[in-house]
Short mmCIF file of C-alpha atoms in Angstrom, two decimals:
data_model
loop_
_atom_site.label_atom_id
_atom_site.label_comp_id
_atom_site.label_asym_id
_atom_site.label_seq_id
_atom_site.Cartn_x
_atom_site.Cartn_y
_atom_site.Cartn_z
CA MET A 1 -8.49 -33.11 185.04
CA VAL A 2 -5.84 -30.47 184.29
CA PRO A 3 -4.17 -31.03 180.90
CA MET A 4 -0.55 -32.07 181.00
CA THR A 5 0.59 -29.10 178.95
CA SER A 6 -0.94 -26.62 181.39
CA LEU A 7 0.65 -28.44 184.31
CA ALA A 8 4.05 -28.35 182.62
CA TRP A 9 3.75 -24.62 181.91
CA GLY A 10 2.72 -24.06 185.51
CA VAL A 11 5.86 -25.87 186.74
CA VAL A 12 8.06 -23.80 184.43
CA ALA A 13 6.41 -20.55 185.54
CA GLY A 14 6.77 -21.51 189.21
CA LEU A 15 10.45 -22.31 188.77
CA GLY A 16 10.99 -19.00 187.00
CA LEU A 17 9.18 -17.10 189.76
CA GLY A 18 11.18 -18.86 192.48
CA LEU A 19 14.48 -18.21 190.71
CA GLY A 20 13.58 -14.53 190.24
CA LEU A 21 12.65 -14.09 193.92
CA TRP A 22 15.86 -15.86 194.96
CA SER A 23 17.87 -13.51 192.72
CA MET A 24 16.21 -10.46 194.28
CA VAL A 25 16.88 -11.68 197.81
CA SER A 26 20.50 -12.61 197.04
CA VAL A 27 21.42 -9.06 195.99
CA LEU A 28 20.12 -7.52 199.21
CA PRO A 29 22.92 -6.19 201.46
CA ARG A 30 23.96 -8.28 204.42
CA LEU A 31 22.76 -6.98 207.75
CA SER A 32 25.46 -8.69 209.80
CA ARG A 33 28.97 -7.26 210.12
CA LEU A 34 31.89 -8.99 208.42
CA ARG A 35 33.93 -11.29 210.57
CA LEU A 36 37.57 -10.50 211.32
CA GLU A 37 38.72 -13.39 209.11
CA GLU A 38 36.73 -12.05 206.14
CA ARG A 39 38.24 -8.58 206.53
CA LEU A 40 41.84 -9.75 206.85
CA ALA A 41 41.82 -12.54 204.26
CA PRO A 42 42.24 -10.34 201.11
CA HIS A 43 45.38 -8.75 202.59
CA ILE A 44 47.30 -11.95 203.44
CA LEU A 45 46.63 -14.09 200.37
CA ASP A 46 50.36 -14.51 199.64
CA ILE A 47 51.23 -16.08 202.96
CA SER A 48 48.12 -17.96 204.06
CA ALA A 49 46.32 -20.83 202.38
CA ALA A 50 43.41 -20.42 204.79
CA ALA A 51 43.00 -16.82 203.64
CA ARG A 52 42.84 -17.93 200.01
CA ALA A 53 40.19 -20.51 200.91
CA GLU A 54 38.21 -17.86 202.79
CA VAL A 55 38.30 -15.51 199.80
CA GLU A 56 37.10 -18.30 197.52
CA ARG A 57 34.23 -19.07 199.89
CA SER A 58 33.31 -15.39 200.05
CA GLY A 59 33.37 -15.16 196.27
CA ALA A 60 31.15 -18.22 196.02
CA ARG A 61 28.69 -16.68 198.49
CA GLY A 62 28.66 -13.47 196.45
CA LEU A 63 27.74 -15.20 193.21
CA SER A 64 24.36 -14.80 191.63
CA PRO A 65 21.92 -17.69 192.04
CA LEU A 66 22.63 -18.87 188.52
CA GLY A 67 26.36 -18.70 189.21
CA ALA A 68 25.93 -20.58 192.47
CA LEU A 69 23.85 -23.23 190.73
CA PHE A 70 25.82 -23.75 187.55
CA GLY A 71 29.25 -22.38 188.51
CA PRO A 72 30.68 -25.62 189.97
CA ALA A 73 29.40 -27.68 187.04
CA ALA A 74 30.81 -25.17 184.54
CA ALA A 75 34.18 -25.14 186.33
CA ALA A 76 34.31 -28.95 186.38
CA THR A 77 33.42 -29.10 182.67
CA ARG A 78 36.08 -26.52 181.83
CA THR A 79 38.71 -28.44 183.83
CA ALA A 80 37.81 -31.70 182.10
CA LEU A 81 37.99 -30.08 178.65
CA LEU A 82 41.35 -28.48 179.39
CA ARG A 83 42.71 -31.78 180.69
CA TRP A 84 41.51 -33.48 177.50
CA VAL A 85 43.09 -30.91 175.16
CA GLY A 86 46.44 -30.78 176.94
CA GLY A 87 46.08 -28.54 179.97
CA GLU A 88 47.22 -25.00 180.61
CA GLU A 89 50.97 -25.57 180.85
CA SER A 90 51.45 -26.37 177.17
CA VAL A 91 49.42 -23.35 176.07
CA ALA A 92 51.20 -21.04 178.52
CA LEU A 93 54.59 -22.27 177.29
CA ARG A 94 53.75 -21.72 173.63
CA LEU A 95 52.24 -18.32 174.34
CA ARG A 96 55.45 -17.35 176.11
CA GLN A 97 57.57 -18.68 173.26
CA ALA A 98 55.44 -16.82 170.72
CA GLY A 99 55.86 -13.58 172.68
CA SER A 100 52.11 -13.15 173.02
CA THR A 101 50.62 -11.00 175.75
CA ARG A 102 47.41 -13.03 175.83
CA GLY A 103 46.74 -15.24 178.80
CA THR A 104 45.66 -18.84 178.63
CA ASP A 105 42.05 -17.96 179.48
CA ARG A 106 41.84 -15.49 176.59
CA PHE A 107 43.40 -17.99 174.19
CA ARG A 108 40.96 -20.71 175.27
CA THR A 109 38.09 -18.26 174.78
CA VAL A 110 39.25 -17.55 171.23
CA GLN A 111 39.75 -21.26 170.63
CA PHE A 112 36.27 -22.18 171.81
CA ALA A 113 34.84 -19.31 169.75
CA ALA A 114 36.65 -20.70 166.69
CA THR A 115 35.17 -24.10 167.51
CA GLY A 116 31.69 -22.61 167.59
CA ALA A 117 32.29 -20.75 164.34
CA GLY A 118 33.48 -23.97 162.73
CA ALA A 119 30.37 -25.76 163.93
CA VAL A 120 28.20 -23.01 162.41
CA VAL A 121 30.09 -23.31 159.12
CA GLY A 122 29.63 -27.08 159.22
CA ALA A 123 25.89 -26.70 159.82
CA SER A 124 25.65 -24.21 156.94
CA ALA A 125 27.55 -26.59 154.66
CA ALA A 126 25.28 -29.45 155.67
CA GLY A 127 22.23 -27.31 154.94
CA ALA A 128 23.58 -26.32 151.53
CA ILE A 129 24.32 -29.94 150.65
CA SER A 130 20.90 -31.15 151.82
CA SER A 131 19.17 -28.44 149.79
CA ALA A 132 20.99 -29.56 146.66
CA ARG A 133 20.51 -33.28 147.11
CA PRO A 134 19.12 -35.59 149.80
CA VAL A 135 21.71 -36.76 152.29
CA ALA A 136 21.74 -39.15 155.21
CA ALA A 137 20.78 -37.89 158.64
CA ALA A 138 24.26 -38.69 159.98
CA VAL A 139 25.84 -36.11 157.66
CA TRP A 140 24.61 -33.16 159.74
CA PRO A 141 26.26 -34.08 163.08
CA ALA A 142 29.35 -35.39 161.29
CA LEU A 143 29.93 -32.13 159.41
CA ILE A 144 29.24 -30.03 162.50
CA VAL A 145 31.65 -32.03 164.67
CA VAL A 146 34.38 -32.14 162.01
CA ALA A 147 34.14 -28.41 161.27
CA GLY A 148 34.17 -27.57 164.98
CA LEU A 149 37.24 -29.73 165.53
CA CYS A 150 38.94 -28.06 162.56
CA GLY A 151 38.39 -24.64 164.15
CA PHE A 152 39.72 -25.89 167.48
CA VAL A 153 42.80 -27.53 165.98
CA ALA A 154 43.49 -24.55 163.69
CA CYS A 155 43.95 -22.22 166.66
CA ASP A 156 46.31 -24.70 168.32
CA LEU A 157 48.34 -25.16 165.13
CA LEU A 158 48.59 -21.41 164.56
CA LEU A 159 49.90 -20.93 168.09
CA SER A 160 52.46 -23.73 167.67
CA ARG A 161 53.57 -22.27 164.35
CA ALA A 162 53.99 -18.78 165.83
CA ALA A 163 56.00 -20.20 168.74
CA GLY A 164 58.22 -22.22 166.39
CA ARG A 165 58.90 -19.25 164.14
CA ARG A 166 59.86 -17.02 167.05
CA ARG A 167 62.13 -19.69 168.50
CA ALA A 168 63.82 -20.02 165.10
CA ARG A 169 64.34 -16.26 164.89
CA ILE A 170 65.86 -16.19 168.38
CA ALA A 171 68.22 -19.05 167.45
CA GLU A 172 69.29 -17.16 164.30
CA GLU A 173 69.93 -13.95 166.25
CA PHE A 174 71.89 -15.64 169.00
CA PRO A 175 75.41 -15.70 167.40
CA THR A 176 75.27 -11.97 166.62
CA ILE A 177 74.02 -11.10 170.11
CA ALA A 178 76.72 -13.27 171.70
CA GLU A 179 79.46 -11.58 169.69
CA LEU A 180 78.12 -8.14 170.60
CA LEU A 181 78.12 -9.12 174.27
CA ALA A 182 81.70 -10.40 173.95
CA LEU A 183 82.73 -7.12 172.28
CA SER A 184 81.14 -5.07 175.07
CA LEU A 185 82.84 -7.18 177.73
CA SER A 186 86.20 -6.85 175.98
CA ALA A 187 85.73 -3.07 176.03
CA GLY A 188 85.65 -3.16 179.83
CA GLU A 189 81.95 -3.25 180.70
CA GLY A 190 80.50 -5.57 183.30
CA GLY A 191 78.20 -8.45 182.50
CA PHE A 192 74.94 -6.69 183.35
CA ASP A 193 76.00 -3.44 181.70
CA ALA A 194 76.91 -5.32 178.52
CA ILE A 195 73.52 -7.04 178.47
CA ARG A 196 71.77 -3.71 179.02
CA ARG A 197 73.69 -2.06 176.17
CA VAL A 198 73.10 -4.90 173.71
CA ALA A 199 69.43 -5.16 174.68
CA ARG A 200 68.98 -1.44 174.11
CA ALA A 201 70.76 -1.53 170.72
CA SER A 202 69.18 -4.67 169.27
CA SER A 203 65.71 -4.79 167.75
CA GLY A 204 65.18 -8.53 167.29
CA GLU A 205 63.30 -11.07 169.34
CA LEU A 206 66.33 -11.96 171.46
CA GLY A 207 66.81 -8.28 172.20
CA VAL A 208 63.24 -8.20 173.53
CA GLU A 209 64.04 -11.12 175.82
CA LEU A 210 67.23 -9.44 177.02
CA ARG A 211 65.27 -6.29 177.80
CA GLY A 212 63.02 -8.49 179.93
CA VAL A 213 66.13 -9.78 181.74
CA VAL A 214 67.27 -6.19 182.37
CA MET A 215 63.83 -5.32 183.72
CA ASP A 216 63.88 -8.30 186.09
CA VAL A 217 67.33 -7.32 187.39
CA ASP A 218 66.14 -3.73 187.93
CA LEU A 219 63.26 -5.14 189.98
CA GLY A 220 65.67 -6.97 192.29
CA VAL A 221 66.18 -10.38 190.66
CA SER A 222 69.76 -11.58 190.37
CA LEU A 223 71.32 -11.66 186.92
CA THR A 224 71.77 -15.44 186.98
CA GLY A 225 68.19 -15.92 188.17
CA ALA A 226 66.81 -13.68 185.41
CA LEU A 227 68.83 -15.49 182.74
CA GLU A 228 67.74 -18.90 184.00
CA ARG A 229 64.12 -17.76 184.05
CA MET A 230 64.40 -16.66 180.42
CA SER A 231 66.01 -19.97 179.46
CA LYS A 232 63.31 -22.04 181.16
CA ALA A 233 60.56 -19.97 179.58
CA LEU A 234 61.88 -20.27 176.01
CA ARG A 235 63.38 -23.79 176.13
CA ILE A 236 65.77 -23.27 173.23
CA PRO A 237 68.72 -25.71 173.46
CA ARG A 238 71.37 -23.28 172.20
CA LEU A 239 70.13 -20.51 174.49
CA ALA A 240 70.06 -22.92 177.43
CA LEU A 241 73.70 -23.84 176.81
CA PHE A 242 74.56 -20.15 176.58
CA VAL A 243 72.85 -19.35 179.88
CA ASP A 244 74.53 -22.30 181.61
CA ALA A 245 77.94 -21.14 180.35
CA VAL A 246 77.32 -17.54 181.42
CA VAL A 247 76.06 -18.57 184.86
CA GLY A 248 79.05 -20.87 185.33
CA ALA A 249 81.47 -18.13 184.26
CA ILE A 250 79.89 -15.63 186.66
CA GLU A 251 79.95 -18.07 189.58
CA ARG A 252 83.54 -19.24 188.94
CA GLY A 253 84.99 -15.92 187.83
CA ALA A 254 85.99 -17.20 184.38
CA PRO A 255 86.60 -14.75 181.50
CA LEU A 256 83.09 -14.24 180.17
CA ALA A 257 84.12 -12.70 176.84
CA GLU A 258 85.95 -15.84 175.75
CA VAL A 259 83.00 -17.98 176.78
CA LEU A 260 80.65 -15.85 174.66
CA ARG A 261 82.95 -16.00 171.64
CA ALA A 262 83.13 -19.77 171.92
CA GLN A 263 79.34 -19.96 172.24
CA ALA A 264 78.90 -17.76 169.15
CA ALA A 265 81.35 -19.89 167.13
CA ASP A 266 79.57 -23.09 168.17
CA ALA A 267 76.19 -21.57 167.28
CA ARG A 268 77.41 -20.51 163.84
CA ALA A 269 78.86 -23.95 163.18
CA GLU A 270 75.61 -25.59 164.26
CA ARG A 271 73.62 -23.20 162.06
CA LYS A 272 75.89 -24.06 159.12
CA ARG A 273 75.22 -27.76 159.65
CA GLU A 274 71.48 -27.10 159.81
CA LEU A 275 71.61 -25.14 156.55
CA LEU A 276 73.51 -27.97 154.86
CA GLU A 277 70.89 -30.45 156.05
CA ILE A 278 68.07 -28.21 154.83
CA ALA A 279 69.83 -27.82 151.48
CA GLY A 280 70.16 -31.60 151.18
CA ARG A 281 66.44 -32.08 151.82
CA LYS A 282 65.55 -29.32 149.36
CA GLU A 283 67.79 -30.91 146.74
CA VAL A 284 65.85 -34.16 146.99
CA ALA A 285 62.54 -32.27 146.90
CA MET A 286 63.63 -30.39 143.76
CA LEU A 287 63.88 -33.72 141.89
CA VAL A 288 60.11 -34.22 142.14
CA PRO A 289 59.09 -31.41 139.71
CA LEU A 290 62.09 -32.22 137.54
CA ILE A 291 61.20 -35.89 137.13
CA PHE A 292 57.42 -35.64 137.06
CA GLY A 293 57.10 -32.25 135.34
CA LEU A 294 60.01 -31.01 133.28
CA LEU A 295 61.27 -34.38 132.00
CA PRO A 296 57.89 -35.62 130.62
CA LEU A 297 57.32 -32.22 129.03
CA THR A 298 60.73 -32.35 127.34
CA VAL A 299 60.07 -35.85 126.01
CA LEU A 300 56.65 -34.75 124.75
CA ILE A 301 58.12 -31.74 122.93
CA ALA A 302 60.82 -33.92 121.30
CA VAL A 303 58.55 -36.80 120.28
CA PHE A 304 55.30 -35.04 119.29
CA PRO A 305 56.60 -33.41 116.04
CA GLY A 306 57.91 -36.77 114.76
CA VAL A 307 54.64 -38.53 115.57
CA PHE A 308 52.67 -35.74 113.87
CA ILE A 309 54.82 -35.96 110.70
CA LEU A 310 54.48 -39.75 110.57
CA ARG A 311 50.72 -39.58 110.87
CA ALA A 312 50.46 -36.84 108.28
CA GLY A 313 52.52 -38.92 105.84
CA LEU A 314 54.95 -36.13 105.09
#
């Protein structure tokens, strides 16, 4: 009777041989001519859903055997993971707000790499702990999972922090940009020319966004459409109010310079209120080191000499 180990190795070798032969056959050129649908589909992707489906089927047929076998399962797993962690829309929005040129796929790749690195660090930490002292078997998977989750969450938090900082910088630059636009309009320039001049002269984050608006208009997008696209992409309340006021002034023929001055004044008043609120919170936070640090130290310095003299009997 053939031993079980030899039989198992024979099955593995046969599967490997079959997969190798299948790979060799799959890369052979097709002898049949392409159909008319296959030749036209890549050129009409923008207007035909059937063409997009045909291209996807052709791409699936052109995959390697391993890709054809494991591609659907990998795609389903990736979709489930992305749905569990929040989907692509949130990441794309924060990447846009942070001004990053990376796509969502590249960010997810970095995030999953950070997760793997965290898992490796967790495994190393578990090994170091087990070498120093005996630990329970559940410590290994717990440390690996926790460290991997820390790497995953760290990338997400860093992206959110970068997006929040850039949004704050844009909100701080807005009053100055609005006043510069009002000054250019008062000098006789049109709305688009004023935006072009201010975008060219400014070097901040809002200037970068305005240069994007100018580029969109040069490519054929209307000024109102480009401004609304910028507002929807950034989702900053003050900037959204500014865009709505500018679009309304353009559509109704209202004096745009006065609208911009009013927007700048409102933004400065709102910023002043925010600074007062921040100062109030900082004032309360400053009491913590005063009460728990400086005050006990002062009492200690005042009381310790007297206690020392009394104990010494002087």
